[in-house]
PDB file of C-alpha atoms in Angstrom:
ATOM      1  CA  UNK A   1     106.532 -21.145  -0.622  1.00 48.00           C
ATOM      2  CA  UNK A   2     106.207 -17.636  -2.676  1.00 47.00           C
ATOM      3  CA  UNK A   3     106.552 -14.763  -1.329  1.00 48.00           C
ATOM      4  CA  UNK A   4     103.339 -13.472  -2.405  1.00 46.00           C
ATOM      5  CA  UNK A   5     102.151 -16.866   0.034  1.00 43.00           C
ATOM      6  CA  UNK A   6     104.677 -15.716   3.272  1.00 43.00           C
ATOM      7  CA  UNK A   7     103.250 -12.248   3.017  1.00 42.00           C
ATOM      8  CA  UNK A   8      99.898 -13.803   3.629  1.00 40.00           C
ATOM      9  CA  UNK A   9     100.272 -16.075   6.225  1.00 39.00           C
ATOM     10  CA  UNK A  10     102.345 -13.341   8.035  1.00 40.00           C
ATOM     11  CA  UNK A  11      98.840 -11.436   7.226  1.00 43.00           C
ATOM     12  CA  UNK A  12      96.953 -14.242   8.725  1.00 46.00           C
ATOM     13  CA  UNK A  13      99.194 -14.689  12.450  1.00 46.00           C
ATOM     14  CA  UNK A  14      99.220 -10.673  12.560  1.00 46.00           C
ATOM     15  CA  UNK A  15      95.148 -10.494  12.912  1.00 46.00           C
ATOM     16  CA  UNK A  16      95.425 -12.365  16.233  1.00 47.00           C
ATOM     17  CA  UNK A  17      97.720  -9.778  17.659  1.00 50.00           C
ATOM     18  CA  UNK A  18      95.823  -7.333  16.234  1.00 49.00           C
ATOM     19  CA  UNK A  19      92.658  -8.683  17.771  1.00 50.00           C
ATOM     20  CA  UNK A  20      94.229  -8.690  20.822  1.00 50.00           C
ATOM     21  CA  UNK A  21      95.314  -5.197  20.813  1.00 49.00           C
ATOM     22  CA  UNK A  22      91.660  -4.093  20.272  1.00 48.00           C
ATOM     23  CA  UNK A  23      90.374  -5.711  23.069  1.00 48.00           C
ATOM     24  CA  UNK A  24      92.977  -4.779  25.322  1.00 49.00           C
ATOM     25  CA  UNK A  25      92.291  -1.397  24.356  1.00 47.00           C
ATOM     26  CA  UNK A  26      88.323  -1.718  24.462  1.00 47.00           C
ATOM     27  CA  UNK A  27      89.368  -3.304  28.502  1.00 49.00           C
ATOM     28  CA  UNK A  28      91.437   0.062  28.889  1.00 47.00           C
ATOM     29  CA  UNK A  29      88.413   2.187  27.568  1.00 45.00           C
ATOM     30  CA  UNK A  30      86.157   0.065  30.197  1.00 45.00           C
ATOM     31  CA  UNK A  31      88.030   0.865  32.813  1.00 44.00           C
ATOM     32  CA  UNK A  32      88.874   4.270  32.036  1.00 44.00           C
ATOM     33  CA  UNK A  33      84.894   5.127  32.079  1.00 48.00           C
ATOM     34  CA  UNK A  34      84.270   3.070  35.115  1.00 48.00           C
ATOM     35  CA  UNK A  35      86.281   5.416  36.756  1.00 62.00           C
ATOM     36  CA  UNK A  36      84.665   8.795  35.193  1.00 86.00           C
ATOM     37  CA  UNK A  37      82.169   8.449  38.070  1.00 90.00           C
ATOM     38  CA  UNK A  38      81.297   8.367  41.835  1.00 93.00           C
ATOM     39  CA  UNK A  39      79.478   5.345  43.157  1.00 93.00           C
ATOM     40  CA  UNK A  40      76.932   5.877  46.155  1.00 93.00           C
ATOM     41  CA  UNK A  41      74.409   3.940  47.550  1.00 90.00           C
ATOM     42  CA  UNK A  42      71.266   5.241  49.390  1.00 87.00           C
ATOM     43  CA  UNK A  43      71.555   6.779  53.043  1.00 86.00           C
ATOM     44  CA  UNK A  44      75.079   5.978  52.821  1.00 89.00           C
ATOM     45  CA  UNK A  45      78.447   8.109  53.543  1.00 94.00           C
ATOM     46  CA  UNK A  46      81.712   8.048  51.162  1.00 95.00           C
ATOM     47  CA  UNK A  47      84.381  10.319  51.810  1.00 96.00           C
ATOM     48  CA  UNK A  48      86.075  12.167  49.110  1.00 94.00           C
ATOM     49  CA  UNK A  49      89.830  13.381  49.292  1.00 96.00           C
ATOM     50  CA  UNK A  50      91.192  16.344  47.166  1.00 94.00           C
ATOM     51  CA  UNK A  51      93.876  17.145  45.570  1.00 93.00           C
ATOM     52  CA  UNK A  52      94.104  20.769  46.252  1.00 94.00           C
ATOM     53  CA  UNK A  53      91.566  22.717  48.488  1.00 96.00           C
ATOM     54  CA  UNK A  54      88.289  23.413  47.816  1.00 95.00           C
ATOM     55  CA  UNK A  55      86.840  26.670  47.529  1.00 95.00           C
ATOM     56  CA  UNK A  56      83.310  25.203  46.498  1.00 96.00           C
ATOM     57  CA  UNK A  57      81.288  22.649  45.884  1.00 96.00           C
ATOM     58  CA  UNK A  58      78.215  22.018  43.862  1.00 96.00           C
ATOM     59  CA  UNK A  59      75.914  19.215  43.405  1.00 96.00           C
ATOM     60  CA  UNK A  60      74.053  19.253  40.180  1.00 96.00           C
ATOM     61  CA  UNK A  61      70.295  17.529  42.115  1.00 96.00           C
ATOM     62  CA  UNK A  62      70.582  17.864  45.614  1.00 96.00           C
ATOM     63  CA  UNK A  63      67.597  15.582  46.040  1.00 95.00           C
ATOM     64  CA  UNK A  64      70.035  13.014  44.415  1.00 95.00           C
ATOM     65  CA  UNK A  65      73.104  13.249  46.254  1.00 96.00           C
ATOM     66  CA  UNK A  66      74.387  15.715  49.077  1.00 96.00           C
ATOM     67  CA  UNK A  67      77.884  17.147  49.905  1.00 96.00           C
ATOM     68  CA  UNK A  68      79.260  18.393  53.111  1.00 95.00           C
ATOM     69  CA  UNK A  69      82.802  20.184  53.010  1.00 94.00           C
ATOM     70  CA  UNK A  70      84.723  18.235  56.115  1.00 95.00           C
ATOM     71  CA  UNK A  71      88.041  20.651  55.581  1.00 95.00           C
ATOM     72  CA  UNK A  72      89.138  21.889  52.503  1.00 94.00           C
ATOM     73  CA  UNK A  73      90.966  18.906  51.272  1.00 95.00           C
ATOM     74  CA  UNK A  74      87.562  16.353  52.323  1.00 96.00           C
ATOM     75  CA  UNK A  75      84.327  16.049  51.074  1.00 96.00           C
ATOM     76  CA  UNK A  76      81.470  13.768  52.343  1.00 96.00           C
ATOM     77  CA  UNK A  77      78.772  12.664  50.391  1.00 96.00           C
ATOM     78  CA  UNK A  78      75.746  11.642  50.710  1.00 95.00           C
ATOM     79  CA  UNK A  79      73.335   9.480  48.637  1.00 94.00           C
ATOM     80  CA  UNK A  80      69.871  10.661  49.124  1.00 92.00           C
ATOM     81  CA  UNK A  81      67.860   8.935  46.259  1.00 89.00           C
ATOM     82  CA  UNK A  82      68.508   6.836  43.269  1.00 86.00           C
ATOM     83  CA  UNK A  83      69.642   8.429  39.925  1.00 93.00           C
ATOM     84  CA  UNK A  84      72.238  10.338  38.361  1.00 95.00           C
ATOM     85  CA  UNK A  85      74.081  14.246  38.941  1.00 96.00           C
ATOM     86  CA  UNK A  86      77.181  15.664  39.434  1.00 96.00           C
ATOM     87  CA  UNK A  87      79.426  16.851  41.411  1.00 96.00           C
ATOM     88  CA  UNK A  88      81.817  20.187  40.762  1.00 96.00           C
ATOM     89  CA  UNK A  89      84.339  21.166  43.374  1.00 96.00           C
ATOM     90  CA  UNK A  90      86.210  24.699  42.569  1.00 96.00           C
ATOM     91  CA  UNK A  91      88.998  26.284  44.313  1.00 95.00           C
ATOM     92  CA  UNK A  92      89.832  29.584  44.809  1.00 95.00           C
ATOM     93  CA  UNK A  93      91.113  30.875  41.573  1.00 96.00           C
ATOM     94  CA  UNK A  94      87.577  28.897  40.168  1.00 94.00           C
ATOM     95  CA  UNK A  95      89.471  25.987  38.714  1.00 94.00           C
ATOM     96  CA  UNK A  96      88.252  23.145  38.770  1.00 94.00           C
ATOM     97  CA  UNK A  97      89.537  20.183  40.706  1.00 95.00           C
ATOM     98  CA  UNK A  98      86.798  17.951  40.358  1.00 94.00           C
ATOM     99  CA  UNK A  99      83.721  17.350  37.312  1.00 95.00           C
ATOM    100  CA  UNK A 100      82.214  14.142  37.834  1.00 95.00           C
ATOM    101  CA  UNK A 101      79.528  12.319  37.600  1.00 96.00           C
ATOM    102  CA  UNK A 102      77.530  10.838  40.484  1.00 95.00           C
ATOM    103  CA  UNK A 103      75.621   7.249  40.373  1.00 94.00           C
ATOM    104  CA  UNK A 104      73.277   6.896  43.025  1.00 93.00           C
ATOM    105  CA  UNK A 105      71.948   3.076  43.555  1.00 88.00           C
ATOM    106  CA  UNK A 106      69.297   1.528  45.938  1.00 79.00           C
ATOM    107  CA  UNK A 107      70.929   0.155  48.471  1.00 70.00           C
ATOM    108  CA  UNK A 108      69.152  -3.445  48.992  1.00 68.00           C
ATOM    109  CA  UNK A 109      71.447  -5.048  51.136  1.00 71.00           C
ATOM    110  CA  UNK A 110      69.270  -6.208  54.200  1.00 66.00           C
ATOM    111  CA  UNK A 111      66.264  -6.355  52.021  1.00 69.00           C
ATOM    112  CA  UNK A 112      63.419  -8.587  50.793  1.00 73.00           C
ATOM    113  CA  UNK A 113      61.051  -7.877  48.143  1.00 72.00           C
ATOM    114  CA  UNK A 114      57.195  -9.539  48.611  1.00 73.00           C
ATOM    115  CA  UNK A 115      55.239 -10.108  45.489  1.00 80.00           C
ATOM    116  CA  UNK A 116      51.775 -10.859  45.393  1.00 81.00           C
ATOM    117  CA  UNK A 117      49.893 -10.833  42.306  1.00 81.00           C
ATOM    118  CA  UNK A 118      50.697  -6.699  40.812  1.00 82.00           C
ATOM    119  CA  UNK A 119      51.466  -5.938  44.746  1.00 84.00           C
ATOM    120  CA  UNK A 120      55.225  -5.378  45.420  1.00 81.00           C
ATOM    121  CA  UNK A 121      56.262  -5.024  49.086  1.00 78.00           C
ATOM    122  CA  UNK A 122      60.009  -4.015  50.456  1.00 77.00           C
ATOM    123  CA  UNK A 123      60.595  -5.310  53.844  1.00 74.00           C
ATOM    124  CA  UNK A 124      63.856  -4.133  55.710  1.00 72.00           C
ATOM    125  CA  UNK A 125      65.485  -7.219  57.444  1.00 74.00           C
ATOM    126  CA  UNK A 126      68.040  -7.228  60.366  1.00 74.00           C
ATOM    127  CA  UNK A 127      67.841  -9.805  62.325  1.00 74.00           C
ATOM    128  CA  UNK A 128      65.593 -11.207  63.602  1.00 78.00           C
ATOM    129  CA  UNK A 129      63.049  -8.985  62.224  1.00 76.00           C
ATOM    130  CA  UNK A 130      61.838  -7.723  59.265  1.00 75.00           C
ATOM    131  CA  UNK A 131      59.293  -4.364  58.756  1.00 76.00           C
ATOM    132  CA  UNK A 132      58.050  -2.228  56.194  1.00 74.00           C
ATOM    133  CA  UNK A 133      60.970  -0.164  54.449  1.00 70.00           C
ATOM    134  CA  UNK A 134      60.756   3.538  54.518  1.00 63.00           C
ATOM    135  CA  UNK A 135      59.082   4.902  51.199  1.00 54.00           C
ATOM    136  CA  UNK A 136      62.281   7.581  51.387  1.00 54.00           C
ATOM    137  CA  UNK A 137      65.223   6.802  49.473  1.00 48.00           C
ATOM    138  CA  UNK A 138      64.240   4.823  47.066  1.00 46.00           C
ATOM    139  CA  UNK A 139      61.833   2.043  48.043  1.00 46.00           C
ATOM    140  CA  UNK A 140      58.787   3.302  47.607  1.00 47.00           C
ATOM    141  CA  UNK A 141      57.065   0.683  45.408  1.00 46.00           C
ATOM    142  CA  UNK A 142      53.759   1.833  44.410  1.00 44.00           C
TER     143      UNK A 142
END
């Protein structure tokens, strides 16, 4: 075999590595952004730990999300409605120790959807009834 021949069939096994390495690093990217922001569902509760303490916090849409300050090192939040804000906590010196971004979602556990002809319907289900869901928070379907 030439060596003009070797140099390309070494060319041809190092594109599978290479292919590899980009997806592992397109995997690290995914994960890396995954983690850029806070997930929250409707009328639900998630407690946030800080580094350092707080001095203050600030949510970007209030009507989105709400924060209150537990001690200076906690933070509980609050999904009010569905969408997207942020959250920036500051300490003293106006550093900050947190910018991120907050994801609100529906949350639909415990829930049925009714369709009936362009008529959609949420009904809130815990056993062994179901009822109307409030029109707050995200299920209002009209």
């Amino acid at each position: 075999m030439s060596r003009g021949r070797r140099l390309f069939s070494l060319g041809g096994f190092g594109v599978v590595p290479a292919m590899g390495a980009a997806f592992m690093a397109v995997i690290a990217v995914a994960q890396a952004s995954a983690e850029d922001y806070i997930a929250l569902e409707t009328s639900q509760a998630r407690i946030l730990r800080l580094a350092r303490p707080a001095d203050s916090v600030v949510i970007g849409n209030p009507s989105i999300a709400d924060a209150v300050v537990q001690d200076a090192q906690t933070i509980v939040l609050t999904g009010k409605d569905f969408g997207v804000t942020n959250i920036v906590v500051m300490d003293k010196q106006g550093e900050p120790i947190l910018d991120r971004e907050l994801v609100v979602s529906r949350n639909t556990r415990g829930t049925t959807r009714i369709y009936r002809q362009a008529e959609v319907q949420t009904l809130s289900c815990t056993p062994p009834y179901c009822e109307k869901a409030s029109t707050k928070n995200g299920f209002d379907d009209k």
